[in-house]
Coordinates of C-alpha atoms in Angstrom, one line a residue:
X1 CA 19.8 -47.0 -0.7
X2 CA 19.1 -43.8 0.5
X3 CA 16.5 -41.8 -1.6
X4 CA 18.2 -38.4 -1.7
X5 CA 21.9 -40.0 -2.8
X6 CA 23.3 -38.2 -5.1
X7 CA 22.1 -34.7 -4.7
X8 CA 24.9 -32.7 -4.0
X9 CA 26.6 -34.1 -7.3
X10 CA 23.5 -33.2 -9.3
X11 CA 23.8 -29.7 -7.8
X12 CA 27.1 -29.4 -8.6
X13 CA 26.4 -30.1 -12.3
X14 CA 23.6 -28.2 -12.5
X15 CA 25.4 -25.2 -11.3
X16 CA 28.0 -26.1 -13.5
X17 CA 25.6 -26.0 -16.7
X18 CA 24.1 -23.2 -15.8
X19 CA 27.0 -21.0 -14.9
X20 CA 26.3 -18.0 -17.4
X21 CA 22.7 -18.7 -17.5
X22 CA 21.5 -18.0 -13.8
X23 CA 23.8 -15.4 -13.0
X24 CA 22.7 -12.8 -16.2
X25 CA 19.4 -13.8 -15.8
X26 CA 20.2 -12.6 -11.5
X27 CA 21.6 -9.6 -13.2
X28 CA 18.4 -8.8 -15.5
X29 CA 16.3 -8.7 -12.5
X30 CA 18.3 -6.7 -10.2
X31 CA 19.2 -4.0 -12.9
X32 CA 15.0 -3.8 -13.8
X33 CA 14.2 -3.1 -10.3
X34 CA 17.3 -1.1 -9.3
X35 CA 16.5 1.0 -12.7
X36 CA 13.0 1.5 -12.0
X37 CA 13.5 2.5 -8.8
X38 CA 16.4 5.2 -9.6
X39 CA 14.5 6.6 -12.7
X40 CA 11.3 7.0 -11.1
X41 CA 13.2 8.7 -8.0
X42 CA 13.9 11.4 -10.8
X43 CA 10.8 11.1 -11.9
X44 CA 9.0 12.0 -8.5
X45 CA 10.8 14.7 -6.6
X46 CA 7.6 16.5 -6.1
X47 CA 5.1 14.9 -3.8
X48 CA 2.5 15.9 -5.2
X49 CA 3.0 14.5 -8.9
X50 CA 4.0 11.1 -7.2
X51 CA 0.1 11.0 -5.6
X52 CA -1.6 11.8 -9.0
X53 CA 0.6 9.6 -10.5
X54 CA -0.7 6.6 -8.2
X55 CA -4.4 7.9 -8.3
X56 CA -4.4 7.6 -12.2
X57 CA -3.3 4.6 -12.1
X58 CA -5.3 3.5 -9.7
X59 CA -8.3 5.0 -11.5
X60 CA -7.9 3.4 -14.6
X61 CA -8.9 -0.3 -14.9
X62 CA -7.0 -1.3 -17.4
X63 CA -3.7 -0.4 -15.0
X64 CA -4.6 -2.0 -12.3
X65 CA -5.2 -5.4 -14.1
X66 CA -2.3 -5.4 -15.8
X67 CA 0.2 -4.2 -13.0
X68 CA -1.8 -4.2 -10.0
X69 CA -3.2 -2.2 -7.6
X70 CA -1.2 0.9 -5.8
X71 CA -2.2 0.3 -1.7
X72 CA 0.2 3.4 -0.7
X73 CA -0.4 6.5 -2.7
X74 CA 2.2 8.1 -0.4
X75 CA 4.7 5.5 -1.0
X76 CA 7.7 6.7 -2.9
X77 CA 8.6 3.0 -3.1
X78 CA 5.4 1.7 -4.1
X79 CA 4.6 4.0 -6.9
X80 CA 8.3 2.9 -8.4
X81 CA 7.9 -0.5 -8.2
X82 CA 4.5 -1.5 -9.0
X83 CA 4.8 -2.6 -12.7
X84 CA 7.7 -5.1 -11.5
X85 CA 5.2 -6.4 -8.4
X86 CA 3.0 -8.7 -10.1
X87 CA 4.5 -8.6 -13.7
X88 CA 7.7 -9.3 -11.7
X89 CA 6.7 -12.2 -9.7
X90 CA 5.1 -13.7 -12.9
X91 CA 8.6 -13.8 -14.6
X92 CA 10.7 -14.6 -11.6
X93 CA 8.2 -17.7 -11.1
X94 CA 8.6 -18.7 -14.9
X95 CA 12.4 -18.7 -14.4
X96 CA 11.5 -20.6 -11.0
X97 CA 9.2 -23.3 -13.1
X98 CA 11.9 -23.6 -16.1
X99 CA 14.8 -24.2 -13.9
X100 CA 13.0 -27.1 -12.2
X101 CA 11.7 -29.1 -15.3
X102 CA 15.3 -28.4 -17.1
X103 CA 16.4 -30.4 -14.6
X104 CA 14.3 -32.9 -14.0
X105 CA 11.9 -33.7 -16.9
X106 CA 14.6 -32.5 -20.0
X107 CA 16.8 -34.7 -18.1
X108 CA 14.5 -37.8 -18.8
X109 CA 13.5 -36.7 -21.9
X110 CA 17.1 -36.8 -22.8
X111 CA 18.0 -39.9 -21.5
X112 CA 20.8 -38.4 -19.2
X113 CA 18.9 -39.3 -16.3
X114 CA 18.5 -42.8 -16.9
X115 CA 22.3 -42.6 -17.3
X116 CA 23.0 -41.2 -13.9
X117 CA 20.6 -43.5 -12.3
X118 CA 23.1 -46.4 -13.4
X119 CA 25.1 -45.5 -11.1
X120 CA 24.5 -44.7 -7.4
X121 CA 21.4 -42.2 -7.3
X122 CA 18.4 -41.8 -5.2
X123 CA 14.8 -41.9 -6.4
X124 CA 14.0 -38.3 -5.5
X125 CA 17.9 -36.8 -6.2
X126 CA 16.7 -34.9 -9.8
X127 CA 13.9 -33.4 -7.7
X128 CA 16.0 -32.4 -4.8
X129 CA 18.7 -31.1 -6.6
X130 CA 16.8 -29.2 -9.2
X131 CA 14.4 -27.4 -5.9
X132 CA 17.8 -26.6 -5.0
X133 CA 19.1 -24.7 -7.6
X134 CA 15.9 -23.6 -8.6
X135 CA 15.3 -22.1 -4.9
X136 CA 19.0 -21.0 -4.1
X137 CA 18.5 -19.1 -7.3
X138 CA 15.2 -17.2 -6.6
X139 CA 16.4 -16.6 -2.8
X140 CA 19.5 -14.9 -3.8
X141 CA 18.0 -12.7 -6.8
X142 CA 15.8 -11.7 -3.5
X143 CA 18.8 -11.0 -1.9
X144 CA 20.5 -9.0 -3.8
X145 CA 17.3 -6.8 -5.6
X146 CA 17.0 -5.6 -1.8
X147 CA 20.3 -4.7 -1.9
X148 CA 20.3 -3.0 -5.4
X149 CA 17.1 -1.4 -3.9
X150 CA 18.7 0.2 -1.1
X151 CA 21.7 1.0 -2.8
X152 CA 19.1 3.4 -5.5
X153 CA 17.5 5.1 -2.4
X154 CA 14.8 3.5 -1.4
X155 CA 14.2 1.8 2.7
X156 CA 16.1 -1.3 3.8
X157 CA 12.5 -2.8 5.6
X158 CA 10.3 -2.3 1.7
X159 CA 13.7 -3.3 -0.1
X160 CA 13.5 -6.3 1.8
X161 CA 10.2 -6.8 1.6
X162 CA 9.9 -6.9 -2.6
X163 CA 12.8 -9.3 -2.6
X164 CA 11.5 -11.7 -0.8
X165 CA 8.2 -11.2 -2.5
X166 CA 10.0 -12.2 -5.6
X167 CA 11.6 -14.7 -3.9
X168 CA 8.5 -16.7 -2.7
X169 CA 6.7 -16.1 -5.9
X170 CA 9.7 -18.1 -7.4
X171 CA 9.6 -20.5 -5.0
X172 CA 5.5 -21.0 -5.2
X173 CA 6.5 -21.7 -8.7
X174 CA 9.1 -23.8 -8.4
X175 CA 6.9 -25.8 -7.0
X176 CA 4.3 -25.9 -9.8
X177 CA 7.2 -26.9 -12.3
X178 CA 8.3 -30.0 -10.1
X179 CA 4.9 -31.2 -10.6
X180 CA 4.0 -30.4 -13.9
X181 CA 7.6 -32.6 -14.7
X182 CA 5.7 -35.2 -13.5
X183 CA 2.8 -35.1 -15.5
X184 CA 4.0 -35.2 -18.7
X185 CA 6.8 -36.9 -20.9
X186 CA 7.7 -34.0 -22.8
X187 CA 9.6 -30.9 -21.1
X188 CA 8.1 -28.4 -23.4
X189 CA 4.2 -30.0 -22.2
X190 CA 5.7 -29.0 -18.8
X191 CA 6.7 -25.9 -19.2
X192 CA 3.6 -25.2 -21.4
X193 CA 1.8 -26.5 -18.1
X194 CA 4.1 -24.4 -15.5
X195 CA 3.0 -21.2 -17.5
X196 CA -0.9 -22.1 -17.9
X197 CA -0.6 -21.9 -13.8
X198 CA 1.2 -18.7 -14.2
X199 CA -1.4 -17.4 -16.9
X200 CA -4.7 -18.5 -14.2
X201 CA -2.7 -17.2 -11.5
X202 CA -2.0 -13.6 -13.3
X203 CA -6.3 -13.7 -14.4
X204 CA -7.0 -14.5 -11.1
X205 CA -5.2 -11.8 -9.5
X206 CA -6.5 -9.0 -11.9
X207 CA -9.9 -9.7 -11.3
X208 CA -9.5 -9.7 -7.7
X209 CA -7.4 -6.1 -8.3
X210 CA -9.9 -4.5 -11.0
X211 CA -13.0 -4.9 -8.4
X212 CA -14.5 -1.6 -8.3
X213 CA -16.8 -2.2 -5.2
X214 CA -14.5 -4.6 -3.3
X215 CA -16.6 -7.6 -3.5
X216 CA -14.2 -10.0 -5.2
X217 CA -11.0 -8.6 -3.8
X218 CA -11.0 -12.0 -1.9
X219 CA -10.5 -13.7 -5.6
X220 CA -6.2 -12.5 -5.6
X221 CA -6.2 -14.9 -2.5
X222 CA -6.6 -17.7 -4.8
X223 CA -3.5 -16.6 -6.5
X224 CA 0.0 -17.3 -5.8
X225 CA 0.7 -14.1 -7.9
X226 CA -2.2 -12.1 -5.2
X227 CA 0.0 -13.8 -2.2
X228 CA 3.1 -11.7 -3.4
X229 CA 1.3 -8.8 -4.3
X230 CA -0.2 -9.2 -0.6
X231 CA 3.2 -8.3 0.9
X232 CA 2.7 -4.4 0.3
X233 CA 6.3 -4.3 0.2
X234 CA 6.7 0.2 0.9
X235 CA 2.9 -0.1 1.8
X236 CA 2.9 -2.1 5.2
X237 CA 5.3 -4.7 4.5
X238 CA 3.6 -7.6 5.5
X239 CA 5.9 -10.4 5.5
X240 CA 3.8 -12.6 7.9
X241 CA 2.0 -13.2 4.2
X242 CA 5.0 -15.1 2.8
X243 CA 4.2 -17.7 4.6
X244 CA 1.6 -18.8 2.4
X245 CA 3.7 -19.4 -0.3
X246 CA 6.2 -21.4 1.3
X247 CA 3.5 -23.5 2.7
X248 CA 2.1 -23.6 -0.8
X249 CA 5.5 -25.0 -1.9
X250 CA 5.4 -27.6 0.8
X251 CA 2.5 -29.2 -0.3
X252 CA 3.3 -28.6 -4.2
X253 CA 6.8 -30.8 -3.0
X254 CA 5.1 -33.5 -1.1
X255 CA 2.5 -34.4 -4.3
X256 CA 5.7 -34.6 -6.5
X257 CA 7.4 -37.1 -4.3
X258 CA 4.0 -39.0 -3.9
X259 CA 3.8 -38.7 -8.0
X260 CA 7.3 -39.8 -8.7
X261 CA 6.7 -42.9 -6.6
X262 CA 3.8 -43.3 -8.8
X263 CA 5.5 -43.7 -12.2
X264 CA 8.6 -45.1 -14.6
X265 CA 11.4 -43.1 -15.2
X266 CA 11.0 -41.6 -17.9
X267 CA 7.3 -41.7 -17.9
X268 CA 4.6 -39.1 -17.2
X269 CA 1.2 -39.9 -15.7
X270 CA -0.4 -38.7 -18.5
X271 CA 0.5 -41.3 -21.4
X272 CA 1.0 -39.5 -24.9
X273 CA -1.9 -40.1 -27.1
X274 CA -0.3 -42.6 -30.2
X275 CA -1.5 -41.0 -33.2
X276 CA -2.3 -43.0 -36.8
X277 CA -0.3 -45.3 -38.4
X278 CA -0.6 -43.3 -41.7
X279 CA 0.2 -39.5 -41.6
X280 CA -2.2 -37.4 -43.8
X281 CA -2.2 -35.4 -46.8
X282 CA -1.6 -32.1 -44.1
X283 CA 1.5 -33.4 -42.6
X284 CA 3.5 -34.7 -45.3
X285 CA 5.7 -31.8 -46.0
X286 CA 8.7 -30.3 -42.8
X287 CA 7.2 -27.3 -43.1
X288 CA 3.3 -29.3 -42.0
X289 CA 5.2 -31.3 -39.2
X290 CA 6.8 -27.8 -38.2
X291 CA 3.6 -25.9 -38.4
X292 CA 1.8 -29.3 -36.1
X293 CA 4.7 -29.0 -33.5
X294 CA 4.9 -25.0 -32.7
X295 CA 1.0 -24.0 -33.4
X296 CA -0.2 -24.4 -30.0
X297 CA 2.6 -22.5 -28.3
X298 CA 1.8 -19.8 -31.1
X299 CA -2.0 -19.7 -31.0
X300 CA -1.2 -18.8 -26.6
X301 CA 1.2 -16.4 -27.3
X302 CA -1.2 -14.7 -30.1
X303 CA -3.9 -14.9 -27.2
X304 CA -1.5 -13.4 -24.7
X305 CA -0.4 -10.9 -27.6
X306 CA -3.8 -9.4 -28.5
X307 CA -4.9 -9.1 -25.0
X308 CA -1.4 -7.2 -24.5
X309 CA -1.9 -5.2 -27.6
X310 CA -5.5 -4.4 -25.9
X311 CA -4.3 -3.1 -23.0
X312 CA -1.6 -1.2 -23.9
X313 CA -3.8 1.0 -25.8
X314 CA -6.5 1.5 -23.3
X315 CA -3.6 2.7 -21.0
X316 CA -2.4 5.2 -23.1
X317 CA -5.3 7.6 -23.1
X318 CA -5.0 7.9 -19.7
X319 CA -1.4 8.6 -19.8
X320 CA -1.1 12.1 -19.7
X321 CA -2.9 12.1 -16.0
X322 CA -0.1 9.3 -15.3
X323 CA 3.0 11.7 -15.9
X324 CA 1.8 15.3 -14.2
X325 CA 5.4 16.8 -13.4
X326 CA 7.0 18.7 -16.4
X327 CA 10.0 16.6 -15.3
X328 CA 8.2 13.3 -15.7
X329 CA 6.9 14.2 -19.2
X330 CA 10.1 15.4 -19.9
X331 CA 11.7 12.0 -19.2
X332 CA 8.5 9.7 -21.1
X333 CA 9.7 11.4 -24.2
X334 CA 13.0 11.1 -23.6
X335 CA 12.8 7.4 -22.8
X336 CA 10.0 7.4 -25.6
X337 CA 12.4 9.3 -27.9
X338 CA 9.4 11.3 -29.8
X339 CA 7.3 14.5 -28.8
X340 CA 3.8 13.7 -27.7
X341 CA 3.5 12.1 -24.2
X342 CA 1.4 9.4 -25.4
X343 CA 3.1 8.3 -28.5
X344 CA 6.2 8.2 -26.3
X345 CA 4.3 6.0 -24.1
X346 CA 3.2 3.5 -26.8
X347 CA 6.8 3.6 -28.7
X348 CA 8.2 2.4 -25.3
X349 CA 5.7 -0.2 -24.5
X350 CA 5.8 -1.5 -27.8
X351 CA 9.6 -1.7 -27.8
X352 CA 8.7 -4.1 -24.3
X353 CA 6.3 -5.8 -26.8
X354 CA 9.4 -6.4 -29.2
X355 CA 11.3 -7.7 -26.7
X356 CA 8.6 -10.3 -25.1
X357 CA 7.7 -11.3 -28.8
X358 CA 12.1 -12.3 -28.7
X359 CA 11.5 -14.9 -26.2
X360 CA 8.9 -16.7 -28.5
X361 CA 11.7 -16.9 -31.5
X362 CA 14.7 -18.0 -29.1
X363 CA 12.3 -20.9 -28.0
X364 CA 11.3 -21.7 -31.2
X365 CA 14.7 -21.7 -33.0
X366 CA 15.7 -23.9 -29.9
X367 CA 13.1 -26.5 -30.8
X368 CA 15.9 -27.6 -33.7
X369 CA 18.0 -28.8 -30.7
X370 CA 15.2 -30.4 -28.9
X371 CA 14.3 -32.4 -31.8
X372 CA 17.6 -33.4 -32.5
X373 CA 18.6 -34.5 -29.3
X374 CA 15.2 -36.2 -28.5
X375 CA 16.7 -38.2 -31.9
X376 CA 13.6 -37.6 -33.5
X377 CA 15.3 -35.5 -36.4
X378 CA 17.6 -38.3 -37.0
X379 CA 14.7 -40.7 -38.7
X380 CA 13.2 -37.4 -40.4
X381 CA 16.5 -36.8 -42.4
X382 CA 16.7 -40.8 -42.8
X383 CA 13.8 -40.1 -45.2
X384 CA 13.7 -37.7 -48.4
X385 CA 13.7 -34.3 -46.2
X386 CA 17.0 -32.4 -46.6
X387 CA 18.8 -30.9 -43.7
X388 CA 18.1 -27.7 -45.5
X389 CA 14.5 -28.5 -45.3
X390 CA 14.0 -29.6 -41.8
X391 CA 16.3 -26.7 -40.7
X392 CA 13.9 -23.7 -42.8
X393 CA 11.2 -25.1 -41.7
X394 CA 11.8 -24.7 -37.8
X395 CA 13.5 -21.4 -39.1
X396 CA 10.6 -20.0 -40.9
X397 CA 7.6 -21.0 -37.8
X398 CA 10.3 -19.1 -35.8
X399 CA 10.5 -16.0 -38.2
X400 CA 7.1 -16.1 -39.1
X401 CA 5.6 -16.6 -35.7
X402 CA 7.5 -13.7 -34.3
X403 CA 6.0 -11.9 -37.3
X404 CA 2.7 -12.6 -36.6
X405 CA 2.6 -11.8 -32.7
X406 CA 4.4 -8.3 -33.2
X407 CA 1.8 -7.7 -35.5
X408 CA -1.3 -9.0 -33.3
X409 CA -0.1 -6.9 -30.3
X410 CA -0.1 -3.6 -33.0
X411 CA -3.2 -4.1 -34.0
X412 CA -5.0 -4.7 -30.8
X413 CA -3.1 -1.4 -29.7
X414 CA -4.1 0.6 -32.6
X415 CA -8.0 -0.2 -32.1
X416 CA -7.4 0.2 -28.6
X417 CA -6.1 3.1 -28.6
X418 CA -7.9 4.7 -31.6
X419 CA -11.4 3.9 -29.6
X420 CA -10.1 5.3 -26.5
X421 CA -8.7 8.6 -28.7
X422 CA -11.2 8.5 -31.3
X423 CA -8.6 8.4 -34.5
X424 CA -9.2 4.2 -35.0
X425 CA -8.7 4.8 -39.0
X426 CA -5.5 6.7 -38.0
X427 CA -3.8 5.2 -35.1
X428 CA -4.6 1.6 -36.3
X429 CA -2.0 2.0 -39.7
X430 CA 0.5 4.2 -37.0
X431 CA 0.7 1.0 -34.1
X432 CA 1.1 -1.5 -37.1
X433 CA 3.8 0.3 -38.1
X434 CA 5.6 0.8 -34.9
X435 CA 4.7 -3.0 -34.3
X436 CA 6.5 -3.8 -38.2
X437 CA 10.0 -1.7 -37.3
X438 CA 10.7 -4.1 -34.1
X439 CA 10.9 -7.5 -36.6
X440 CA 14.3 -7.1 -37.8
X441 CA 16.0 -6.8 -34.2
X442 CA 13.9 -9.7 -33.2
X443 CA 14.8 -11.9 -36.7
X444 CA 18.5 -11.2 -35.6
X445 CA 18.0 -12.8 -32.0
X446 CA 16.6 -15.6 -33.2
X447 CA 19.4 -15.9 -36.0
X448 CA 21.5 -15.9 -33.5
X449 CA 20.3 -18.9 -31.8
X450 CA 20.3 -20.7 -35.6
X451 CA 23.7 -20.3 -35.7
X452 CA 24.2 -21.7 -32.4
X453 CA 22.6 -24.4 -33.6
X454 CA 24.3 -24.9 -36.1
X455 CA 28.3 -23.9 -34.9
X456 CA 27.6 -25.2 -31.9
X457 CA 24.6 -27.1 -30.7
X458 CA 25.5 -27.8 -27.0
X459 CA 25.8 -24.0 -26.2
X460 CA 22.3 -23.3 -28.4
X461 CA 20.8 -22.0 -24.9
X462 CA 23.5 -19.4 -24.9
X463 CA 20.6 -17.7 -27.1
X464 CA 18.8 -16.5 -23.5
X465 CA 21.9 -15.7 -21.9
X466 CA 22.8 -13.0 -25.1
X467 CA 18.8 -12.3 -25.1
X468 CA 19.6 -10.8 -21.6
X469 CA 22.6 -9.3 -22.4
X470 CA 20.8 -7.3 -25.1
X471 CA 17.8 -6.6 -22.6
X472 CA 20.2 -5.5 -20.1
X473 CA 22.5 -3.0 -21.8
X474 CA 19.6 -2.3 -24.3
X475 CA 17.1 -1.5 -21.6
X476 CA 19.4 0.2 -19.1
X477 CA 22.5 1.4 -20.6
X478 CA 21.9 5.1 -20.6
X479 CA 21.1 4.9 -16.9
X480 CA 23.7 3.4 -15.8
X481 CA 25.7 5.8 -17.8
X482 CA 27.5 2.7 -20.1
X483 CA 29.9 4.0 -22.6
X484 CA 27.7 4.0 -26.0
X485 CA 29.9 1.3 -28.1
X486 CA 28.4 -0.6 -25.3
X487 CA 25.3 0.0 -25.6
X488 CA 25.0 -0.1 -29.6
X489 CA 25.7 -4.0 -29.1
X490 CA 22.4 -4.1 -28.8
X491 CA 19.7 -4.7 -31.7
X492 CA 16.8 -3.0 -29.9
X493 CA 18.6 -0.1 -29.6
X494 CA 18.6 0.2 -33.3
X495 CA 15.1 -0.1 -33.9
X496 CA 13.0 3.9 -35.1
X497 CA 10.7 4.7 -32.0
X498 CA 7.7 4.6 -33.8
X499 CA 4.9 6.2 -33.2
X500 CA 5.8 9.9 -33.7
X501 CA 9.2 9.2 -33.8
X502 CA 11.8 9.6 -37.0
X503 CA 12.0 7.0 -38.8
X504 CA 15.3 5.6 -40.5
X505 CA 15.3 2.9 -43.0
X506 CA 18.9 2.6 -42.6
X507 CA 18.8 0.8 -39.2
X508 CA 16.0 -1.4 -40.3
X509 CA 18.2 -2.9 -43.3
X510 CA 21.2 -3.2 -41.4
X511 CA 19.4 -5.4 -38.7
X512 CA 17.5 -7.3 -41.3
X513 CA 20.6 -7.8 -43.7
X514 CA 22.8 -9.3 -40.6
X515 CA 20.2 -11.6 -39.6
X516 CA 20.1 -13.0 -43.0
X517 CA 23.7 -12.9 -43.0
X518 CA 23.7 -15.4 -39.6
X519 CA 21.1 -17.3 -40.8
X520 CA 22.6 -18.3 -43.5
X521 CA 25.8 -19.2 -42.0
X522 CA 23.4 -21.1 -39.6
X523 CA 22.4 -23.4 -42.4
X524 CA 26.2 -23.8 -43.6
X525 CA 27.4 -24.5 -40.7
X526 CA 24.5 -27.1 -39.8
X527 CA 25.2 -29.0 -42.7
X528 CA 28.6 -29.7 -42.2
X529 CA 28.2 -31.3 -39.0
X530 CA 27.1 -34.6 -37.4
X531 CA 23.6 -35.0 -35.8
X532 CA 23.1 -35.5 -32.8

């Protein structure tokens, strides 16, 4: 039988799954960059602010190893892309990574594709079918970002050039996931592994960028995140370098098949390590087994908060040389809703914080379905443990957890900041603050997944597709002139711009008193239903 039987049908599903999913997600990227692009056009009319701009940024360390280095201080194009270059590529190869291992590992894990493979299917068909998707999808958000990019002014040959720069970093990626499925048995061990490589790959490329002298420059090289930054898309627009991710992706495809030949279905490589016969005293409680299944996706994100948190305050002393125009300070506080420059600057980047901090509540809230359809909640609820139980206690890691990073990435700002401005005993109480006001938009996201879950488990991963709905309309609503019911859909439009901003309690309650509302249906709902 031929190995690759079957593909086109698995495609066809896939698509078919994935129907809302892939296309918002297109449409989140597209609208970032197009946004950027046509804000920052406004931004720079005057030549002159657009080269201090890119000089402070590329004088200030903490700047370029977050976003990268500026290679074109002339380059209209450059200067309004260059948080989406790196930062970009990072996301678009998560998206890459997930697709892949949803379709190829979860599959497993779920038993669906030991169903399939019943019938008439190929060895390597999940693997084909899912670098399919997977790559059609990070080819056309290419596609069409160049076009969006065109369409908001900038050239057709940089337009093209950052597209496919997203594109390969997706497909490098892509890669990575279809061989992190096959190392594990669990799909979140993979996509845990898929975003370590994105994490080394990001470090990597920063201390490559942040070299002072030059001499380790040659360290982004070792990065698939360096290859895209490489491209200079507006600065050169070499696309001779995306080559080396394709050829990255080659290689990254051929170890996969090699590994699949190498293993059960079902299996990974790496065999789960059995664990005692006898729980202990620490796990025998939901709440325990919760805390034992989500603490080492919470102790990375904490990592990845804090050092966020850091940076974020370091850049905001050196904001005001950032924005030099009065028309570009004039839009910061606008977009910052609040008077000084820099506490515009920090209510902003701590509403991105907010919304980053979202994704780690959808996942968690979505570990409820995992579990059940894995069929290990099934024997859990067999025992003493209520469904009201085992459901608060993935609901409270979620709530709490979301809590806790907010908080970690205020208070690395606040002494961050305060060091840098010299008002630590002031600004550290301001950023915790402005961290504490984003909770209640973020609890409602992730009640909105528990009452997927419980109303209607099967469309639970409709929670990313309204996550980017919100992101979308939230983020880029009054530039793209939406009518404003529209854009008051939104829960992160709600939230006080803190700090320096007014603050309103009235929003805060309203946010917090509706995600208790669907949380609560979530739990009535859940326990009317079957498992399973």
């Amino acid at each position: 039988m031929n190995d690759f039987v079957g593909t086109g049908t698995l495609v066809r599903l896939a698509l078919r799954r994935d129907r809302l999913l892939i296309p918002i997600w297109i449409l989140v990227f597209v609208m970032s960059a197009a946004g950027s692009a046509k804000a920052s056009i406004s931004l720079y009319s005057d030549h002159h602010a657009l080269v201090a701009a890119a000089r402070t940024s590329n004088a200030s360390p903490a700047l370029v190893s977050l976003y990268g280095r500026i290679f074109d201080e002339t380059s209209l194009g450059e200067v309004s892309l260059f948080k989406l270059t790196a930062f970009g590529a990072v996301l678009v190869g998560l998206l890459a990574g997930m697709l892949v291992v949803r379709h190829t590992r979860t599959e497993e894990e779920n038993g669906r594709l030991e169903m399939l493979s019943a019938g008439v299917l190929g060895r390597y068909a999940a693997l084909a079918s899912a670098l399919i998707l997977s790559g059609g999808t990070v080819i056309v958000l290419g596609l069409v970002t160049a076009l969006a990019l065109m369409g908001s002014g900038l050239d057709a040959t940089g337009s093209f050039a950052f597209g496919l720069m997203w594109a390969a970093a997706g497909l490098a990626f892509a890669g990575v996931g279809a061989v992190t499925a096959q190392v594990t048995e669990s799909a979140r061990a993979a996509n845990g592994l898929t975003a370590v490589v994105l994490g080394v790959s990001y470090v990597l490329r920063a201390i490559g960028d942040s070299s002072a002298d030059g001499s380790t420059r040659w360290v982004s090289w070792l990065s698939p995140i360096g290859w895209a930054q490489q491209v200079r898309a507006f600065a050169g627009n070499r696309f001779v370098v995306l080559l080396v991710p394709l050829a990255f992706l080659g290689v990254l495809v051929v170890a996969a098949v090699a590994l699949i030949r190498r293993r059960d279905l079902g299996a990974g490589l790496v065999r789960p390590r059995p664990g005692p016969a006898r729980a202990s005293a620490a796990l025998r409680s939901p709440l325990a087994l919760a805390w034992r299944l989500h603490r080492g996706a919470l102790y990375g994100w904490g990592f990845a908060f804090l050092l966020l948190g850091l940076l974020v305050g370091n850049i905001a002393s050196n904001v005001d040389g950032f924005v030099t125009s009065d028309s570009a300070k004039e839009m910061v506080q606008k977009l910052g809703g609040v008077q000084g420059i820099t506490d515009a600057f920090l209510a902003t980047e701590m509403g991105m914080v907010g919304l980053l901090a979202s994704a780690f509540g959808i996942q968690a809230a979505m570990r409820l379905r995992s579990e059940e359809t894995a069929l290990r909640a099934e024997p859990l609820l067999a025992t003493g443990v209520t469904r009201a139980q085992w459901l608060a206690s993935h609901v409270l890691m979620a709530l709490l957890g979301t809590g806790v990073l907010i908080l970690v990435a205020g208070l690395g700002s606040g002494i961050s900041s305060g060091a840098s401005l010299g008002n630590m005993g002031h600004q550290v109480p301001r950023m915790l603050a402005a961290a504490a006001v984003q909770l209640p938009a973020i609890w409602l996201v992730t009640a909105l997944v528990v009452i997927l879950f419980g109303l209607a488990p099967k469309l639970v991963a409709g929670g990313w597709v309204l996550y980017g709905v919100f992101l979308l309309i939230g983020q880029f609503g009054e530039l793209f002139n939406l009518p404003q019911w529209m854009i008051n859909l939104s829960p992160y439009g709600h939230t006080p711009r803190l700090p320096g901003g007014d603050f309103s309690v009235t929003p805060v309650l309203w946010l917090t008193a509706i995600a208790a509302a669907l949380t609560i249906a979530g739990f009535a709902t859940f326990r009317r239903r079957d498992i399973g």
